[in-house]
CSV table of C-alpha atoms and ligand atoms in Angstrom, one decimal:
chain,number,residue,atom,x,y,z
Z,1,MET,CA,18.1,15.7,-21.0
Z,2,GLU,CA,19.2,16.9,-23.6
Z,3,GLU,CA,22.4,16.2,-25.4
Z,4,LYS,CA,25.7,16.3,-25.1
Z,5,ARG,CA,28.7,17.9,-27.4
Z,6,ASN,CA,32.0,18.9,-27.1
Z,7,LYS,CA,33.5,21.2,-29.2
Z,8,GLY,CA,35.6,19.6,-31.7
Z,9,GLY,CA,34.1,15.9,-30.8
Z,10,GLU,CA,32.9,13.8,-28.0
Z,11,ASN,CA,34.2,12.3,-25.1
Z,12,LEU,CA,34.6,8.1,-25.3
Z,13,ILE,CA,35.3,5.5,-23.2
Z,14,GLU,CA,36.1,2.8,-25.9
Z,15,VAL,CA,36.3,1.0,-29.3
Z,16,PHE,CA,37.0,-2.0,-29.7
Z,17,SER,CA,36.8,-5.3,-31.3
Z,18,SER,CA,34.0,-8.2,-30.0
Z,19,ILE,CA,31.7,-9.5,-30.0
Z,20,GLN,CA,27.5,-9.1,-29.7
Z,21,GLY,CA,26.4,-10.7,-26.8
Z,22,GLU,CA,22.8,-9.8,-26.4
Z,23,GLY,CA,19.6,-10.0,-28.4
Z,24,LYS,CA,19.3,-10.8,-32.4
Z,25,TYR,CA,22.8,-10.7,-34.1
Z,26,VAL,CA,24.0,-12.7,-30.6
Z,27,GLY,CA,27.0,-14.7,-32.3
Z,28,CYS,CA,28.1,-11.4,-34.9
Z,29,ARG,CA,31.4,-9.8,-34.1
Z,30,GLN,CA,31.5,-6.1,-33.8
Z,31,LEU,CA,33.5,-3.0,-33.1
Z,32,PHE,CA,31.8,-1.9,-30.1
Z,33,VAL,CA,32.5,2.4,-28.9
Z,34,ARG,CA,31.0,3.1,-25.7
Z,35,PHE,CA,29.3,6.6,-25.1
Z,36,GLU,CA,29.8,8.4,-21.7
Z,37,GLY,CA,26.1,9.7,-19.3
Z,38,CYS,CA,22.7,8.3,-19.8
Z,39,ASN,CA,19.1,10.2,-19.2
Z,40,LEU,CA,18.0,6.6,-17.6
Z,41,ARG,CA,19.0,5.4,-14.3
Z,42,CYS,CA,17.6,1.7,-14.1
Z,43,THR,CA,17.7,0.1,-10.9
Z,44,TYR,CA,20.2,-2.5,-12.0
Z,45,CYS,CA,22.9,-1.2,-14.4
Z,46,ASP,CA,25.9,-1.2,-13.7
Z,47,THR,CA,27.9,1.5,-15.5
Z,48,GLU,CA,29.0,5.1,-15.1
Z,49,HIS,CA,27.4,7.9,-15.3
Z,50,THR,CA,29.3,11.0,-14.2
Z,51,ILE,CA,29.7,12.7,-18.1
Z,52,ASN,CA,33.4,14.1,-18.3
Z,53,ALA,CA,35.1,11.3,-16.3
Z,54,HIS,CA,36.7,9.8,-19.2
Z,55,PRO,CA,40.5,12.1,-19.9
Z,56,MET,CA,41.1,9.1,-22.1
Z,57,CYS,CA,39.3,6.2,-24.2
Z,58,ARG,CA,40.8,3.3,-24.0
Z,59,VAL,CA,41.2,1.8,-27.7
Z,60,GLU,CA,42.2,-1.4,-29.0
Z,61,THR,CA,45.4,-1.9,-30.9
Z,62,GLY,CA,43.8,-4.0,-33.7
Z,63,ALA,CA,40.9,-6.8,-33.8
Z,64,ASN,CA,42.5,-9.7,-32.6
Z,65,THR,CA,44.8,-8.2,-30.3
Z,66,GLU,CA,42.9,-7.2,-27.2
Z,67,GLN,CA,46.0,-4.9,-26.4
Z,68,TYR,CA,44.8,-1.2,-25.4
Z,69,ARG,CA,46.1,2.2,-26.4
Z,70,ASP,CA,45.2,5.5,-24.7
Z,71,VAL,CA,43.2,8.6,-26.7
Z,72,LYS,CA,43.4,11.3,-25.5
Z,73,ASN,CA,39.3,13.0,-25.0
Z,74,PRO,CA,37.5,14.6,-27.1
Z,75,ILE,CA,37.6,12.4,-30.0
Z,76,SER,CA,36.6,13.7,-33.1
Z,77,PRO,CA,34.2,12.6,-36.3
Z,78,GLU,CA,36.8,12.2,-38.5
Z,79,SER,CA,39.4,10.3,-36.0
Z,80,LEU,CA,36.8,8.3,-35.0
Z,81,ALA,CA,36.1,7.1,-38.6
Z,82,ASN,CA,40.2,6.8,-38.9
Z,83,ILE,CA,39.9,4.6,-35.6
Z,84,LEU,CA,37.3,1.8,-36.8
Z,85,GLN,CA,38.2,1.9,-40.8
Z,86,THR,CA,41.3,0.0,-39.3
Z,87,LEU,CA,40.0,-1.8,-36.9
Z,88,ASP,CA,37.8,-3.2,-39.6
Z,89,LYS,CA,40.6,-4.0,-42.3
Z,90,GLU,CA,42.0,-6.6,-41.2
Z,91,THR,CA,38.6,-8.7,-39.7
Z,92,ARG,CA,35.2,-7.5,-41.0
Z,93,HIS,CA,33.2,-6.4,-39.5
Z,94,GLN,CA,28.7,-7.1,-39.3
Z,95,ALA,CA,28.7,-4.2,-37.5
Z,96,ILE,CA,29.6,-1.2,-35.5
Z,97,SER,CA,27.6,-1.2,-32.6
Z,98,PHE,CA,26.9,2.5,-31.0
Z,99,THR,CA,26.3,1.6,-27.3
Z,100,GLY,CA,26.5,3.6,-23.7
Z,101,GLY,CA,25.4,4.5,-21.5
Z,102,GLU,CA,23.0,6.1,-24.2
Z,103,PRO,CA,24.9,6.9,-27.6
Z,104,LEU,CA,21.6,9.3,-29.3
Z,105,LEU,CA,22.3,11.4,-26.3
Z,106,HIS,CA,24.8,12.1,-29.4
Z,107,ALA,CA,23.7,11.6,-32.1
Z,108,SER,CA,24.3,14.7,-34.4
Z,109,PHE,CA,28.5,13.3,-33.6
Z,110,ILE,CA,26.9,9.0,-35.3
Z,111,LYS,CA,25.6,11.2,-38.0
Z,112,GLU,CA,29.0,13.3,-38.5
Z,113,VAL,CA,31.5,9.9,-38.3
Z,114,VAL,CA,29.1,7.4,-40.6
Z,115,SER,CA,29.0,10.3,-42.8
Z,116,HIS,CA,32.8,10.1,-43.2
Z,117,LEU,CA,32.8,6.3,-43.2
Z,118,GLY,CA,32.2,4.7,-46.8
Z,119,ASP,CA,29.7,3.1,-48.6
Z,120,ARG,CA,32.0,0.4,-47.7
Z,121,ARG,CA,31.0,0.3,-44.1
Z,122,PRO,CA,29.3,-2.4,-41.5
Z,123,LYS,CA,26.7,-1.6,-41.0
Z,124,ILE,CA,25.8,0.7,-38.2
Z,125,PHE,CA,23.5,-0.4,-35.2
Z,126,LEU,CA,22.3,1.2,-32.0
Z,127,GLU,CA,22.4,0.3,-28.9
Z,128,THR,CA,18.9,2.4,-27.2
Z,129,ASN,CA,17.2,2.8,-24.0
Z,130,GLY,CA,14.8,4.3,-26.5
Z,131,THR,CA,13.4,7.0,-24.8
Z,132,MET,CA,14.8,9.8,-27.6
Z,133,PRO,CA,12.1,9.8,-30.1
Z,134,GLY,CA,13.8,13.3,-31.5
Z,135,ALA,CA,17.5,11.9,-31.2
Z,136,LEU,CA,16.0,9.2,-33.2
Z,137,LYS,CA,14.8,11.5,-36.0
Z,138,GLU,CA,18.5,13.3,-35.6
Z,139,CYS,CA,20.3,10.4,-36.9
Z,140,MET,CA,17.1,8.0,-38.8
Z,141,ASP,CA,19.4,7.9,-41.7
Z,142,SER,CA,22.4,7.0,-40.3
Z,143,ILE,CA,20.3,3.6,-38.4
Z,144,ASP,CA,20.4,0.0,-39.8
Z,145,ILE,CA,19.9,-1.8,-36.5
Z,146,ILE,CA,17.8,-0.7,-33.7
Z,147,SER,CA,17.9,-2.6,-30.6
Z,148,MET,CA,15.1,-1.3,-28.8
Z,149,ASP,CA,14.7,-2.0,-24.5
Z,150,ILE,CA,11.2,-1.3,-23.2
Z,151,LYS,CA,11.9,-0.7,-20.1
Z,152,PHE,CA,9.3,-1.1,-16.8
Z,153,PRO,CA,8.4,1.5,-14.8
Z,154,SER,CA,9.3,-1.0,-11.6
Z,155,ILE,CA,13.3,-0.3,-12.9
Z,156,LEU,CA,12.7,3.4,-13.5
Z,157,GLU,CA,12.1,6.6,-10.9
Z,158,LYS,CA,9.4,6.9,-13.0
Z,159,PRO,CA,7.5,5.6,-15.8
Z,160,VAL,CA,8.9,6.1,-20.1
Z,161,TRP,CA,5.8,4.9,-21.7
Z,162,GLU,CA,5.3,7.8,-24.0
Z,163,ARG,CA,8.4,8.4,-24.7
Z,164,GLN,CA,9.5,4.8,-25.7
Z,165,GLU,CA,5.6,5.0,-27.5
Z,166,LYS,CA,7.1,8.0,-29.9
Z,167,PHE,CA,10.1,6.6,-30.0
Z,168,LEU,CA,8.9,2.9,-31.9
Z,169,ALA,CA,6.8,3.9,-34.6
Z,170,HIS,CA,9.6,5.7,-35.6
Z,171,ALA,CA,12.2,3.2,-35.5
Z,172,CYS,CA,10.1,-0.3,-36.2
Z,173,GLN,CA,10.8,1.5,-40.0
Z,174,LYS,CA,14.2,-0.3,-39.6
Z,175,ASP,CA,15.6,-3.6,-38.6
Z,176,LEU,CA,14.8,-3.9,-35.1
Z,177,TYR,CA,13.7,-5.4,-32.6
Z,178,THR,CA,13.1,-4.7,-28.5
Z,179,LYS,CA,14.8,-6.4,-25.3
Z,180,MET,CA,12.6,-6.6,-22.3
Z,181,VAL,CA,15.3,-6.8,-19.5
Z,182,VAL,CA,12.7,-9.6,-17.1
Z,183,SER,CA,13.7,-9.6,-13.3
Z,184,GLU,CA,12.1,-11.2,-9.8
Z,185,GLU,CA,11.0,-7.4,-10.1
Z,186,THR,CA,8.7,-7.3,-13.4
Z,187,THR,CA,5.2,-7.3,-12.7
Z,188,GLU,CA,2.2,-9.0,-15.2
Z,189,GLU,CA,0.9,-5.6,-15.2
Z,190,GLU,CA,4.1,-3.4,-16.5
Z,191,PHE,CA,4.9,-6.9,-19.2
Z,192,ARG,CA,1.5,-7.2,-20.8
Z,193,LYS,CA,2.2,-3.3,-21.0
Z,194,GLY,CA,5.3,-3.6,-22.9
Z,195,LEU,CA,3.7,-6.4,-25.0
Z,196,ALA,CA,0.6,-3.8,-25.9
Z,197,LEU,CA,3.4,-1.4,-27.0
Z,198,ILE,CA,5.5,-3.7,-29.2
Z,199,SER,CA,2.5,-5.9,-30.3
Z,200,ARG,CA,0.8,-2.1,-31.3
Z,201,TYR,CA,3.6,-1.2,-33.7
Z,202,ALA,CA,6.1,-4.3,-34.4
Z,203,PRO,CA,4.1,-7.4,-34.2
Z,204,GLY,CA,6.8,-9.6,-36.9
Z,205,LYS,CA,9.7,-8.5,-35.4
Z,206,LEU,CA,11.7,-10.1,-32.7
Z,207,LEU,CA,10.9,-9.7,-28.9
Z,208,CYS,CA,14.1,-10.6,-26.5
Z,209,LEU,CA,13.7,-11.8,-22.8
Z,210,GLN,CA,17.4,-11.1,-21.8
Z,211,PRO,CA,17.1,-12.7,-17.6
Z,212,VAL,CA,18.8,-9.9,-15.8
Z,213,THR,CA,21.7,-10.0,-14.7
Z,214,PRO,CA,21.6,-9.3,-10.7
Z,215,PHE,CA,23.2,-6.1,-10.3
Z,216,HIS,CA,22.0,-3.9,-6.4
Z,217,GLY,CA,19.8,-5.9,-5.1
Z,218,VAL,CA,17.5,-6.6,-8.0
Z,219,ARG,CA,17.1,-10.2,-8.5
Z,220,ALA,CA,17.3,-12.5,-11.1
Z,221,ILE,CA,14.1,-14.3,-12.6
Z,222,SER,CA,12.9,-18.0,-12.0
Z,223,THR,CA,13.2,-20.4,-15.1
Z,224,ALA,CA,9.2,-20.7,-14.1
Z,225,ARG,CA,8.2,-16.8,-13.9
Z,226,LEU,CA,10.7,-16.6,-17.3
Z,227,LEU,CA,8.7,-19.6,-19.1
Z,228,ALA,CA,5.5,-17.6,-18.3
Z,229,PHE,CA,6.3,-14.7,-19.0
Z,230,GLN,CA,7.6,-15.9,-22.5
Z,231,SER,CA,4.3,-17.4,-23.5
Z,232,LEU,CA,2.3,-14.9,-22.8
Z,233,ALA,CA,4.5,-12.5,-25.3
Z,234,ALA,CA,3.8,-15.8,-27.5
Z,235,SER,CA,0.6,-15.3,-27.8
Z,236,LEU,CA,0.5,-11.9,-29.2
Z,237,LEU,CA,4.0,-11.2,-31.1
Z,238,LYS,CA,5.6,-13.6,-34.0
Z,239,ASP,CA,8.7,-14.0,-32.6
Z,240,VAL,CA,10.2,-14.0,-28.4
Z,241,ARG,CA,13.7,-15.4,-27.5
Z,242,VAL,CA,15.2,-15.9,-24.1
Z,243,ILE,CA,18.7,-14.9,-25.1
Z,244,PRO,CA,20.6,-14.3,-21.9
Z,245,GLN,CA,23.7,-12.4,-22.5
Z,246,THR,CA,26.9,-14.2,-23.6
Z,247,HIS,CA,29.7,-12.0,-23.7
Z,248,ARG,CA,28.7,-12.5,-19.3
Z,249,MET,CA,29.7,-16.1,-20.1
Z,250,LEU,CA,32.8,-16.0,-22.2
Z,251,GLN,CA,34.1,-13.0,-20.5
Z,252,LEU,CA,33.9,-11.0,-22.9
Z,253,ALA,CA,33.7,-6.8,-22.5
D,301,LIG,S1,19.2,2.8,-19.9
D,301,LIG,FE1,21.4,1.4,-20.3
D,301,LIG,S2,22.6,2.6,-19.1
D,301,LIG,FE2,20.6,3.6,-18.7
D,301,LIG,S3,20.2,3.3,-16.9
D,301,LIG,FE3,19.8,2.1,-18.2
D,301,LIG,S4,20.4,0.3,-18.3
D,301,LIG,FE4,21.8,2.4,-17.3
């Protein structure tokens, strides 16, 4: 799928302040920018994929308000940078998280937004499915932290190993961690293949095993399988942690 770019800006779903609920920076205060659309269709996905389905973007009125106003889409890079700077003024954020959907469908927009944020900005955090290496290269200089999902064939229409390998080869130059969402459907074969990929490019970086939140018939992983997967991963990689989606426990966005 090609990069999606609207003239004058991008259609965003929401912009808000919350706590990072997953991965290496779990618990950190972050600003979230959620884009429309994704280039994959994972079986457990609870995200809406339609492009241009949001005439308005929900923007939090202040970092601790949980009150929202509607802003007309598309939003320009300058306007988004202003919104983010205003939200960051009252409460300092560890990072601005570009999420989705797949944020790399909007790589040139991200680059422009970051160029308007100035030097005193929070770190730039990319939550990606790790299948768009060309788009990563385009905005690489604007990104500080990468959270990359390893996508298993059992949850996709077709495997994406080749694209993920190219992506990892670049992403490992950054503050990168990888994430595997594991379910009862995850096979040992694909799990081993994912580990081989990570151990080739990022053996010293964190791997998070995230038990799936059951959706669309995908089954939760048993504790025994989860622990067996962690032992297997720890035999090849330096840092392997099981971290569930904590924002669901706290009922945060
Ligand atoms: S990569 Fe993420 S947003 Fe895209 S389909 Fe998979 S789970 Fe959904």
